[in-house]
């Protein structure tokens, strides 16, 4: 198969193509502020209490019985009743791509459309504002209300999980989160200096998560929403219970919650994961941006801690502190300590209270994905998506109970409340050969070894034990970044999804970019982050002991224009790959191939979804499966036999655009407003994806 010549639109001087307005509303302009990690990064081995560093951890075997993360539930189950493909070779077909990746690559483009390969079809599954309940009003862009939004699909869908409903063939729960709101694209005439109370309330209710039943149809991958019994909206107004070492801590107490155990709302939910026990995890990411008046915090210690999370002076962008005192740091400095966690939702019980798990630490969680070892131990991986921040994993002390009954669910929803939290340190094999240019070292590509450094153990009674000198357990749980600084964790290039491959157990990490790498006063390139002023990112492959503390690693991809010398595709012929930039979310197909969605393509074409072959002679073969409309980011990919599903986040979000002057009319065309939506893509006639 010949690929389309792929040099179109590639520019070599590009910054991330993310619009300024996206930076402002999505991450609180993280890029233009000082990098929050100013730790010296030195390793103080004696700070980690050696008594723990090797104690009681299971030797990770190769015996991974089950690993389910973002997007892999369907891969595990086979959603159309066909075989799971487990016995199919992943080797290259004669003269072409291996199974799962046999499609004609989509060329880089700037279309205002979802562009898919020939022979495939697509349809929107659900759009921002569609009713989730029979009594919810139809979406009306010009007359949106908080009451309506509370009963409708939220804004800017990021993560998506599809959970098959037992006993109802081809019927699923679609669980999406809603990362952030972009008010200038939600309200005509929006005045950023003077938002109204109603606009504030709509935005609050447009955050959070949605659970919605979707119905498949035979012969296609189309999914249609239904008013199912499990449908639910969780927003920044919903109650959460706090578990783990920070529950009840003084650090979490506020006037509204003197117990420090009940938080109202979840914010900036980015990527996530589906657990093998049937719940959904979601990471609270850039929560700092919702809080105003950092400069008016009186206590210097509190101020220093907030600074490590990127809080900045003055009013917040959305001005929420004008409407609700909990967003005013001067009045409630602890409220911010109540966000930045992995949240867990039981989508099978609409009345259940979702959980914030503090045993997994507090940082800008991009996701949490699960690997189960042979003895039922749960390993949860999560990245802290900020330049020079860290990779973490949590290893449970309890074992997963099989089955989906209520007793199993009750037990399994405590698995992330007892165990040990680690942060990663990586060592390159050929450090002397890393000069920041991206030149591949001679030994075996970019590769090395690593160690998981324990920072916090949570016992089954909920009490914590710190492994970081000078920090209590609750401090490690709440100011986890500071613990990572103290133990000398490795500063990474924005670790986003970290996800185990259900087929091999190997763990993949999307490292989106870091244009500050190697700049004055900042950490230089190293073998895992091998380029200075890294605009295109890389993908790391980890062979982990899972429950143990050692790992080895290699770089699978060093992303960018394949014609550029500083890109690397595991040795695969670079004339036959698609340009790929800013890897963000990860998924796996049934054949064990990796799929990557991108955020901020620095090569100046639209973001997209790519397949990457991991095993066999075609390892490193990278092909673009789809592109999303202009201004949009590709999120939440799910790859199954029957369909590819992606979240199209922030379509039309360009700097000179707004609701008064839309840059995109996707998905409805004409002169319509752009709407964040979930899209399904399937093979015409209903065949398996990529075969
Ligand atoms: Fe919300 Fe790290 O992307
Ligand atoms: Ca993301
Ligand atoms: Ca992102």
XYZ file of C-alpha atoms and ligand atoms in Angstrom:
696
model
C 0.000 0.000 0.000
C 1.375 3.353 -0.887
C 0.829 6.131 1.541
C -0.129 9.595 0.417
C 2.954 11.851 0.231
C 2.810 13.390 3.633
C 4.983 16.464 3.551
C 2.029 18.756 2.862
C 1.520 21.517 5.381
C 4.648 20.591 7.323
C 6.539 23.629 8.507
C 9.795 23.309 10.348
C 9.601 26.404 12.487
C 6.273 25.682 14.121
C 5.191 26.201 17.683
C 2.199 24.236 18.911
C -0.723 25.283 16.769
C -3.009 25.503 19.785
C -4.855 28.825 19.693
C -4.266 31.425 22.398
C -7.916 31.211 23.405
C -7.536 27.464 23.969
C -4.507 28.062 26.211
C -6.490 30.645 28.141
C -9.582 28.575 28.846
C -8.210 25.033 28.803
C -5.128 25.300 30.981
C -5.157 28.846 32.337
C -2.345 29.955 30.028
C 0.073 27.457 31.552
C 2.430 27.969 28.613
C 2.906 31.685 29.088
C 3.420 31.524 32.845
C 6.573 30.559 34.670
C 7.006 26.774 34.767
C 5.855 25.755 38.279
C 8.607 23.183 38.780
C 11.670 25.092 39.937
C 13.013 22.248 42.041
C 16.668 21.469 41.461
C 15.764 17.915 40.540
C 18.726 16.474 42.452
C 18.201 13.044 43.897
C 18.351 12.902 47.674
C 18.369 9.168 48.142
C 18.408 9.462 51.889
C 15.131 11.330 51.868
C 13.341 8.212 50.763
C 13.220 6.033 53.799
C 15.143 3.024 52.738
C 13.137 0.804 55.062
C 10.308 1.028 52.557
C 12.033 1.261 49.255
C 12.147 -2.486 48.708
C 9.674 -3.672 51.279
C 6.617 -5.670 50.699
C 6.305 -5.077 47.002
C 5.410 -7.957 44.795
C 7.744 -8.970 42.105
C 5.883 -8.155 38.945
C 5.480 -11.202 36.795
C 4.690 -11.330 33.143
C 1.355 -12.826 34.139
C -0.901 -9.926 33.381
C -4.347 -11.407 33.392
C -6.224 -8.273 32.575
C -5.440 -4.705 31.816
C -8.167 -2.317 30.919
C -7.657 1.369 30.399
C -9.075 4.154 28.396
C -10.872 2.736 25.466
C -10.040 -0.882 25.976
C -13.214 -2.303 27.395
C -14.601 -2.970 23.985
C -11.351 -4.403 22.807
C -11.582 -6.833 25.673
C -15.195 -7.710 25.069
C -15.838 -7.575 21.343
C -18.840 -5.341 21.079
C -20.469 -6.923 18.094
C -20.303 -10.484 19.263
C -17.419 -11.316 16.972
C -14.297 -12.986 18.247
C -11.850 -10.745 20.014
C -9.212 -11.396 17.413
C -6.950 -12.804 20.070
C -5.595 -15.483 17.806
C -4.903 -13.227 14.866
C -1.321 -12.594 13.900
C -0.041 -9.102 14.526
C 2.742 -9.572 11.999
C 2.836 -7.668 8.739
C 0.635 -8.849 5.932
C 2.446 -9.488 2.673
C 3.547 -6.107 1.387
C 1.331 -4.089 3.686
C 0.394 -2.987 7.145
C -0.511 -5.454 9.881
C -4.076 -6.179 10.886
C -5.776 -3.233 12.522
C -3.788 -0.697 10.504
C -4.778 -1.577 6.956
C -6.303 1.659 5.727
C -5.112 4.446 3.475
C -3.628 7.187 5.625
C -5.470 10.491 5.772
C -3.259 13.343 4.563
C -2.561 16.308 6.848
C -5.190 18.972 6.176
C -6.972 22.067 7.475
C -10.524 20.978 6.693
C -13.516 21.975 8.787
C -14.521 18.338 8.922
C -13.673 14.977 10.397
C -11.667 13.439 7.551
C -11.585 9.625 7.498
C -10.032 6.991 5.206
C -11.720 5.853 2.007
C -14.132 3.027 2.685
C -15.178 4.321 6.099
C -18.272 6.191 7.282
C -18.943 8.462 10.234
C -21.727 9.944 12.318
C -21.962 12.164 15.365
C -22.916 10.193 18.477
C -23.791 13.147 20.696
C -23.213 16.905 20.738
C -22.807 19.469 23.489
C -26.291 20.356 24.759
C -28.194 17.275 23.626
C -30.768 16.244 26.250
C -29.889 13.270 28.458
C -33.350 12.970 29.969
C -36.847 12.914 28.523
C -37.768 16.048 30.465
C -34.687 18.011 29.362
C -35.193 20.836 26.876
C -33.804 20.675 23.364
C -30.564 22.602 22.925
C -31.015 26.261 22.089
C -27.700 28.036 21.629
C -29.195 31.502 22.033
C -31.193 30.694 25.143
C -29.035 28.331 27.149
C -29.823 28.145 30.882
C -28.142 26.417 33.824
C -31.317 24.372 34.373
C -31.129 23.077 30.797
C -27.378 22.484 30.848
C -27.696 20.451 34.028
C -29.826 17.928 32.083
C -27.860 18.045 28.824
C -24.527 16.720 27.552
C -21.706 18.973 28.814
C -19.164 21.066 26.939
C -15.725 20.058 25.587
C -15.851 16.287 25.920
C -12.383 14.848 26.564
C -12.311 11.278 27.867
C -14.785 8.682 26.614
C -15.457 5.173 27.851
C -17.920 2.690 26.337
C -19.191 0.054 28.750
C -21.339 -2.778 27.373
C -24.669 -3.190 29.181
C -25.064 -6.781 30.259
C -28.004 -8.566 28.673
C -28.627 -5.811 26.131
C -26.692 -6.612 22.960
C -25.043 -3.711 21.179
C -26.052 -1.307 23.964
C -23.528 0.666 25.983
C -23.018 3.322 28.565
C -21.025 6.154 27.049
C -19.235 7.948 29.870
C -17.617 11.235 28.880
C -16.027 13.968 30.871
C -16.248 17.665 30.086
C -12.900 19.289 30.646
C -13.544 23.001 30.435
C -15.781 25.744 29.099
C -14.833 28.364 26.527
C -17.343 31.080 27.266
C -16.645 33.252 24.189
C -17.775 30.273 22.083
C -20.798 29.485 24.263
C -22.397 32.930 24.517
C -22.839 35.565 21.846
C -21.568 38.956 22.989
C -19.645 37.426 25.888
C -17.812 40.095 27.915
C -14.854 38.373 29.549
C -14.440 41.200 32.058
C -18.081 41.111 33.106
C -19.551 37.618 32.890
C -23.127 37.353 34.146
C -24.369 35.170 36.973
C -26.281 33.033 34.503
C -23.200 32.551 32.302
C -21.261 31.477 35.399
C -23.991 28.987 36.292
C -24.167 27.558 32.760
C -20.380 27.114 32.764
C -20.389 25.377 36.138
C -23.025 22.921 34.971
C -21.306 22.355 31.598
C -18.249 20.919 33.443
C -18.037 17.419 34.925
C -19.130 14.136 33.401
C -22.051 12.639 31.493
C -23.324 9.087 31.502
C -25.579 8.280 28.558
C -26.929 5.055 27.146
C -26.140 4.551 23.462
C -27.600 2.002 21.087
C -25.644 0.380 18.257
C -27.137 -0.954 15.050
C -26.176 -4.029 13.114
C -24.093 -3.538 9.993
C -22.648 -0.194 11.058
C -20.767 1.429 13.913
C -23.397 4.092 14.430
C -24.373 4.842 18.031
C -27.598 6.612 18.970
C -28.217 8.154 22.419
C -31.203 7.001 24.445
C -32.862 8.174 27.650
C -31.583 5.159 29.573
C -32.028 4.419 33.270
C -28.341 5.076 33.975
C -28.205 8.492 32.324
C -26.626 11.035 34.626
C -24.965 14.423 34.756
C -22.230 15.209 37.250
C -21.083 18.830 37.280
C -19.032 21.318 39.247
C -22.123 21.466 41.518
C -22.247 17.744 42.377
C -21.188 16.313 45.701
C -18.073 14.116 45.960
C -16.755 12.174 48.924
C -13.035 12.315 49.718
C -11.199 9.096 50.564
C -7.573 8.354 51.443
C -5.023 10.082 53.668
C -6.244 13.624 52.962
C -9.866 12.871 53.925
C -10.690 14.951 56.985
C -7.342 16.733 56.892
C -7.185 20.344 58.038
C -5.753 21.049 54.587
C -9.157 20.248 53.068
C -11.444 21.980 55.566
C -13.465 25.009 54.480
C -16.328 27.047 55.914
C -18.788 25.049 53.815
C -17.204 21.710 54.716
C -15.664 21.705 58.208
C -15.246 17.923 57.903
C -12.813 18.120 54.966
C -14.518 15.107 53.394
C -17.250 16.475 51.104
C -16.284 18.444 48.012
C -18.711 20.188 45.727
C -17.792 19.588 42.140
C -15.098 18.318 39.844
C -13.129 20.573 37.495
C -11.049 20.297 34.343
C -11.520 16.558 33.964
C -9.132 15.532 31.271
C -8.310 11.990 30.291
C -9.464 8.986 32.287
C -9.791 5.241 32.313
C -12.340 2.463 32.524
C -11.595 0.076 35.392
C -11.848 -3.717 35.051
C -14.485 -3.601 37.804
C -16.757 -1.404 35.708
C -16.261 2.121 37.017
C -14.784 5.163 35.310
C -11.785 7.179 36.475
C -11.203 10.777 35.445
C -8.279 13.079 36.147
C -8.753 16.614 37.459
C -6.142 18.536 35.484
C -5.710 22.336 35.283
C -7.844 23.094 38.352
C -5.660 26.040 39.380
C -7.142 28.345 36.745
C -10.598 28.448 38.378
C -9.397 30.253 41.507
C -8.796 33.979 41.918
C -6.803 36.196 44.280
C -3.738 34.030 44.820
C -1.831 37.205 45.638
C -4.139 37.843 48.592
C -3.421 34.555 50.346
C -1.969 35.594 53.692
C -0.065 32.475 54.722
C 3.310 32.159 52.996
C 3.477 28.354 53.269
C 0.058 28.053 51.663
C 1.189 30.480 48.990
C 4.365 28.532 48.213
C 2.376 25.329 47.895
C -0.151 26.946 45.570
C 2.678 28.321 43.440
C 3.979 24.816 42.747
C 0.572 24.148 41.141
C 0.696 27.216 38.925
C -1.695 29.558 40.730
C -1.249 33.174 39.635
C -2.117 36.632 40.917
C -5.360 38.501 40.456
C -8.710 37.551 39.030
C -9.304 34.202 37.352
C -10.121 34.182 33.645
C -13.768 33.198 34.232
C -14.197 35.418 37.344
C -15.992 32.661 39.211
C -14.707 34.084 42.504
C -17.181 36.964 42.025
C -20.125 34.571 42.225
C -19.017 31.907 44.704
C -16.598 32.548 47.561
C -15.122 29.067 47.326
C -13.260 30.177 44.207
C -11.720 33.135 46.072
C -8.388 32.038 47.560
C -8.327 35.012 49.903
C -11.498 33.734 51.566
C -11.029 30.000 51.112
C -7.356 29.124 50.544
C -8.078 25.433 51.217
C -10.741 25.059 48.531
C -8.034 24.639 45.902
C -6.621 21.687 47.872
C -9.876 19.857 47.156
C -9.233 19.587 43.409
C -6.475 17.828 41.475
C -7.444 14.254 42.232
C -8.442 11.108 40.388
C -12.207 10.808 40.654
C -14.103 7.521 40.385
C -17.693 7.255 39.215
C -19.894 4.173 39.393
C -21.957 4.663 36.235
C -24.225 1.732 37.116
C -25.701 3.536 40.114
C -26.948 7.020 39.231
C -27.541 7.727 42.926
C -23.970 6.900 43.971
C -21.668 9.616 45.288
C -18.510 9.858 43.189
C -15.161 9.608 44.969
C -11.985 11.702 45.042
C -9.113 9.288 45.768
C -6.368 11.158 47.613
C -4.168 8.054 47.962
C -3.298 8.614 44.270
C -1.947 12.064 45.044
C -2.828 15.543 43.898
C -1.412 16.952 40.711
C -2.639 17.800 37.217
C -3.855 14.264 36.613
C -4.207 13.529 32.957
C -5.686 10.076 33.405
C -5.624 6.943 35.509
C -5.354 3.621 33.744
C -5.361 0.195 35.310
C -3.292 -2.949 34.990
C -4.199 -6.031 37.046
C -1.368 -8.411 37.940
C -1.721 -12.186 38.111
C -2.744 -12.096 41.777
C -5.348 -9.362 41.393
C -3.191 -6.428 42.513
C -4.289 -3.170 40.921
C -1.665 -0.892 39.377
C -2.923 2.583 38.428
C -0.754 4.800 36.201
C -1.186 8.571 35.991
C 0.771 11.449 34.467
C 1.078 15.038 35.663
C 0.582 17.091 32.511
C 2.831 20.081 32.997
C 6.234 20.861 31.555
C 8.926 19.220 33.748
C 6.436 17.288 35.875
C 6.344 13.642 36.768
C 4.931 10.173 36.108
C 3.277 8.255 38.945
C 1.865 4.846 39.718
C -0.176 3.452 42.569
C -0.006 -0.212 43.613
C -2.924 -1.498 45.669
C -2.536 -3.619 48.776
C -5.964 -5.182 48.271
C -6.838 -7.541 45.428
C -9.588 -7.064 42.891
C -12.649 -9.250 43.390
C -14.104 -10.696 40.211
C -17.752 -10.293 39.328
C -20.046 -7.352 38.899
C -22.341 -7.880 41.891
C -22.870 -5.200 44.505
C -20.497 -6.793 47.029
C -17.676 -6.945 44.473
C -18.347 -3.376 43.364
C -18.298 -2.118 46.960
C -14.979 -3.846 47.588
C -13.422 -2.864 44.272
C -14.299 0.798 44.728
C -11.957 0.775 47.764
C -9.003 -0.644 45.805
C -7.583 2.807 45.103
C -7.765 3.733 48.791
C -5.054 1.412 50.127
C -1.610 0.930 48.665
C 1.587 2.718 47.721
C 2.085 5.746 45.511
C 5.335 5.979 43.537
C 6.955 8.577 41.314
C 9.283 7.673 38.445
C 12.989 8.278 38.013
C 14.535 7.393 34.643
C 18.198 6.839 33.775
C 19.417 6.793 30.190
C 21.802 4.151 28.863
C 23.978 6.588 26.926
C 23.708 9.956 28.669
C 26.932 11.268 27.131
C 25.411 11.009 23.646
C 22.370 13.175 24.386
C 23.007 16.689 23.108
C 19.449 17.961 22.797
C 19.360 17.583 19.011
C 17.362 14.366 18.969
C 20.181 12.399 17.313
C 19.509 8.754 18.069
C 22.177 7.116 20.286
C 23.986 4.206 18.745
C 23.197 1.413 21.181
C 19.543 0.668 20.772
C 17.731 3.934 20.234
C 16.786 6.056 23.217
C 16.547 3.640 26.123
C 17.378 3.102 29.742
C 16.272 1.885 33.121
C 14.020 3.309 35.780
C 12.913 3.100 39.343
C 9.620 3.821 41.048
C 10.324 5.824 44.193
C 7.743 5.322 46.973
C 6.374 8.529 48.436
C 3.166 7.540 50.252
C 1.640 4.388 51.659
C -2.046 4.319 52.580
C -3.140 1.585 54.961
C -6.482 -0.173 54.793
C -7.763 1.923 57.690
C -7.180 5.036 55.554
C -4.193 6.255 57.558
C -1.172 7.291 55.551
C 2.553 6.837 55.995
C 4.931 9.275 54.319
C 8.236 8.229 52.793
C 9.355 11.795 52.260
C 11.312 13.530 55.001
C 9.750 16.715 56.227
C 6.304 15.888 54.821
C 3.398 14.204 56.594
C 1.248 11.640 54.791
C -1.547 14.126 54.238
C 0.958 16.650 52.893
C 2.257 14.103 50.383
C -1.330 13.329 49.368
C -2.201 17.012 48.872
C 1.138 18.495 47.746
C 2.336 15.506 45.779
C 4.406 17.588 43.377
C 6.560 18.757 46.288
C 7.108 15.139 47.322
C 8.217 14.314 43.777
C 10.633 17.246 43.887
C 12.141 16.051 47.157
C 12.800 12.468 46.054
C 14.385 13.510 42.755
C 11.778 12.341 40.248
C 12.605 12.794 36.553
C 11.271 15.936 34.924
C 9.324 14.888 31.833
C 8.010 16.653 28.734
C 4.327 16.885 29.816
C 3.319 13.307 30.664
C -0.250 12.862 29.483
C -1.825 9.418 29.101
C 0.108 6.531 30.624
C -1.538 3.331 29.561
C -0.829 -0.397 29.750
C -1.337 -2.450 26.591
C -3.878 -5.193 27.419
C -2.097 -7.529 25.001
C 1.501 -7.228 26.241
C 1.383 -5.419 29.579
C 3.900 -2.866 28.282
C 3.067 0.667 29.374
C 3.006 3.611 26.948
C 3.369 7.268 27.843
C 2.371 10.210 25.643
C 4.795 13.083 26.269
C 3.125 15.958 24.487
C 5.853 18.601 24.152
C 8.012 20.992 26.179
C 9.301 24.090 24.439
C 11.152 25.076 27.629
C 13.360 21.951 27.688
C 17.017 22.971 27.626
C 16.283 26.688 27.817
C 18.024 28.968 30.281
C 17.722 27.770 33.865
C 15.617 24.754 32.872
C 16.446 21.042 32.814
C 18.464 20.022 29.752
C 17.576 17.219 27.365
C 18.022 13.689 28.668
C 17.600 10.339 26.967
C 13.849 10.081 27.666
C 13.293 13.741 26.762
C 15.981 14.036 24.105
C 15.210 17.319 22.365
C 15.651 20.862 23.553
C 12.716 23.225 22.879
C 10.675 20.106 22.146
C 7.641 21.140 20.096
C 6.411 17.782 18.829
C 6.674 15.374 21.766
C 7.572 11.704 22.031
C 6.084 8.361 23.073
C 7.773 6.267 25.747
C 7.439 2.480 26.042
C 7.955 1.028 29.522
C 8.473 -2.612 30.410
C 7.366 -2.461 34.019
C 7.435 -4.849 36.917
C 3.927 -3.470 37.503
C 3.687 -4.200 41.228
C 7.482 -3.954 41.566
C 9.751 -0.920 41.525
C 12.028 -1.469 38.523
C 11.455 -0.913 34.830
C 13.232 -0.549 31.531
C 12.164 1.867 28.812
C 12.695 2.894 25.236
C 11.337 5.693 23.084
C 8.870 4.288 20.560
C 8.424 7.551 18.660
C 10.151 10.906 18.602
C 7.365 12.825 16.897
C 7.356 15.511 14.210
C 7.866 15.803 10.494
C 9.328 12.484 9.348
C 11.546 14.408 6.930
C 13.227 16.167 9.857
C 16.384 14.604 11.260
C 15.157 14.797 14.858
C 12.261 12.365 14.409
C 12.365 8.641 15.053
C 9.834 5.898 14.369
C 11.597 2.912 15.966
C 13.601 2.458 12.772
C 10.569 2.151 10.480
C 11.017 3.712 7.008
C 10.289 7.394 7.575
C 9.122 7.919 3.994
C 6.130 5.689 4.795
C 4.783 7.282 7.959
C 2.393 10.126 8.676
C 3.671 13.292 10.343
C 2.548 13.216 13.976
C 2.880 15.964 16.569
C 1.874 16.439 20.224
C 0.746 12.933 21.280
C -1.893 13.140 23.998
C -4.362 10.279 24.498
C -3.696 6.582 23.933
C -5.751 3.497 23.131
C -5.127 -0.028 21.845
C -6.910 -2.080 19.230
C -7.691 -5.741 19.456
C -4.472 -6.634 17.657
C -2.272 -4.816 20.179
C -1.544 -1.788 17.977
C -1.275 1.568 19.714
C -3.568 4.452 18.699
C -2.630 8.022 19.532
C -4.712 11.192 19.460
C -2.966 14.547 19.259
C -3.384 17.944 20.913
C -1.836 21.037 19.377
C -0.189 19.752 16.190
C 2.920 21.938 15.812
C 3.114 20.992 12.113
C 0.252 23.400 11.380
C -2.302 20.877 10.208
C -5.361 19.738 12.130
C -5.071 17.343 15.056
C -5.819 13.698 14.460
C -5.838 10.050 15.404
C -2.964 7.759 14.405
C -2.284 4.026 14.520
C 1.188 2.806 15.456
C 2.321 -0.782 14.946
C 4.122 -2.067 18.059
C 5.156 -5.620 17.225
C 6.790 -7.340 14.269
C 8.719 -5.985 11.286
C 6.443 -2.961 10.903
C 7.060 -1.710 14.455
C 6.965 2.078 14.314
C 4.707 2.290 11.253
C 2.552 5.346 12.012
C -0.543 6.225 9.992
C -3.137 8.923 10.370
C -6.628 7.428 10.589
C -8.582 10.642 10.902
C -8.271 14.366 11.375
C -10.624 16.597 13.360
C -12.054 19.946 12.253
C -10.015 23.121 12.424
C -9.405 24.495 15.879
C -10.280 21.129 17.457
C -8.300 18.596 19.443
C -8.713 14.831 19.188
C -9.487 13.199 22.540
C -10.753 10.044 24.162
C -10.152 7.495 21.373
C -11.819 4.089 21.686
C -10.824 1.443 19.146
C -12.973 -1.669 18.839
C -13.661 -4.192 16.115
C -16.788 -2.358 15.080
C -15.842 1.300 15.312
C -13.424 4.018 16.205
C -14.877 6.615 18.555
C -13.251 9.964 19.282
C -14.164 13.079 21.180
C -13.840 16.223 19.089
C -12.996 18.902 21.620
C -13.099 22.675 21.023
C -13.896 22.745 17.263
C -13.432 26.212 15.791
C -11.467 27.491 18.761
C -9.328 29.996 16.908
C -8.090 33.316 18.200
C -10.048 35.605 15.915
C -13.227 33.580 16.306
C -16.105 33.563 18.791
C -19.804 32.767 18.920
C -20.328 36.053 17.065
C -17.843 35.056 14.393
C -17.530 31.264 14.298
C -14.478 29.784 12.545
C -16.067 26.366 12.289
C -19.549 25.147 11.504
C -18.860 21.566 12.460
C -20.736 19.307 12.895
C -23.973 20.740 11.525
C -22.702 22.881 8.621
C -24.373 25.951 7.178
C -23.960 28.913 9.498
C -24.334 26.814 12.655
C -22.219 27.205 15.781
C -19.451 24.625 16.292
C -20.284 22.081 19.003
C -17.919 19.726 20.814
C -19.174 16.225 19.988
C -18.405 12.534 20.060
C -17.983 10.876 16.656
C -18.134 7.226 15.601
C -16.317 5.972 12.486
C -16.840 2.534 10.996
C -16.037 0.527 7.926
C -18.640 0.750 5.184
C -20.628 -2.447 5.305
C -19.600 -3.118 8.873
C -16.240 -4.916 8.593
C -13.558 -4.824 11.239
C -11.511 -1.661 11.664
C -8.169 -1.618 9.886
C -8.428 -5.067 8.347
Fe -6.233 18.312 29.201
Fe -3.253 17.388 29.322
O -4.711 17.775 28.328
Ca -5.410 15.637 27.231
Ca -4.042 17.863 26.102
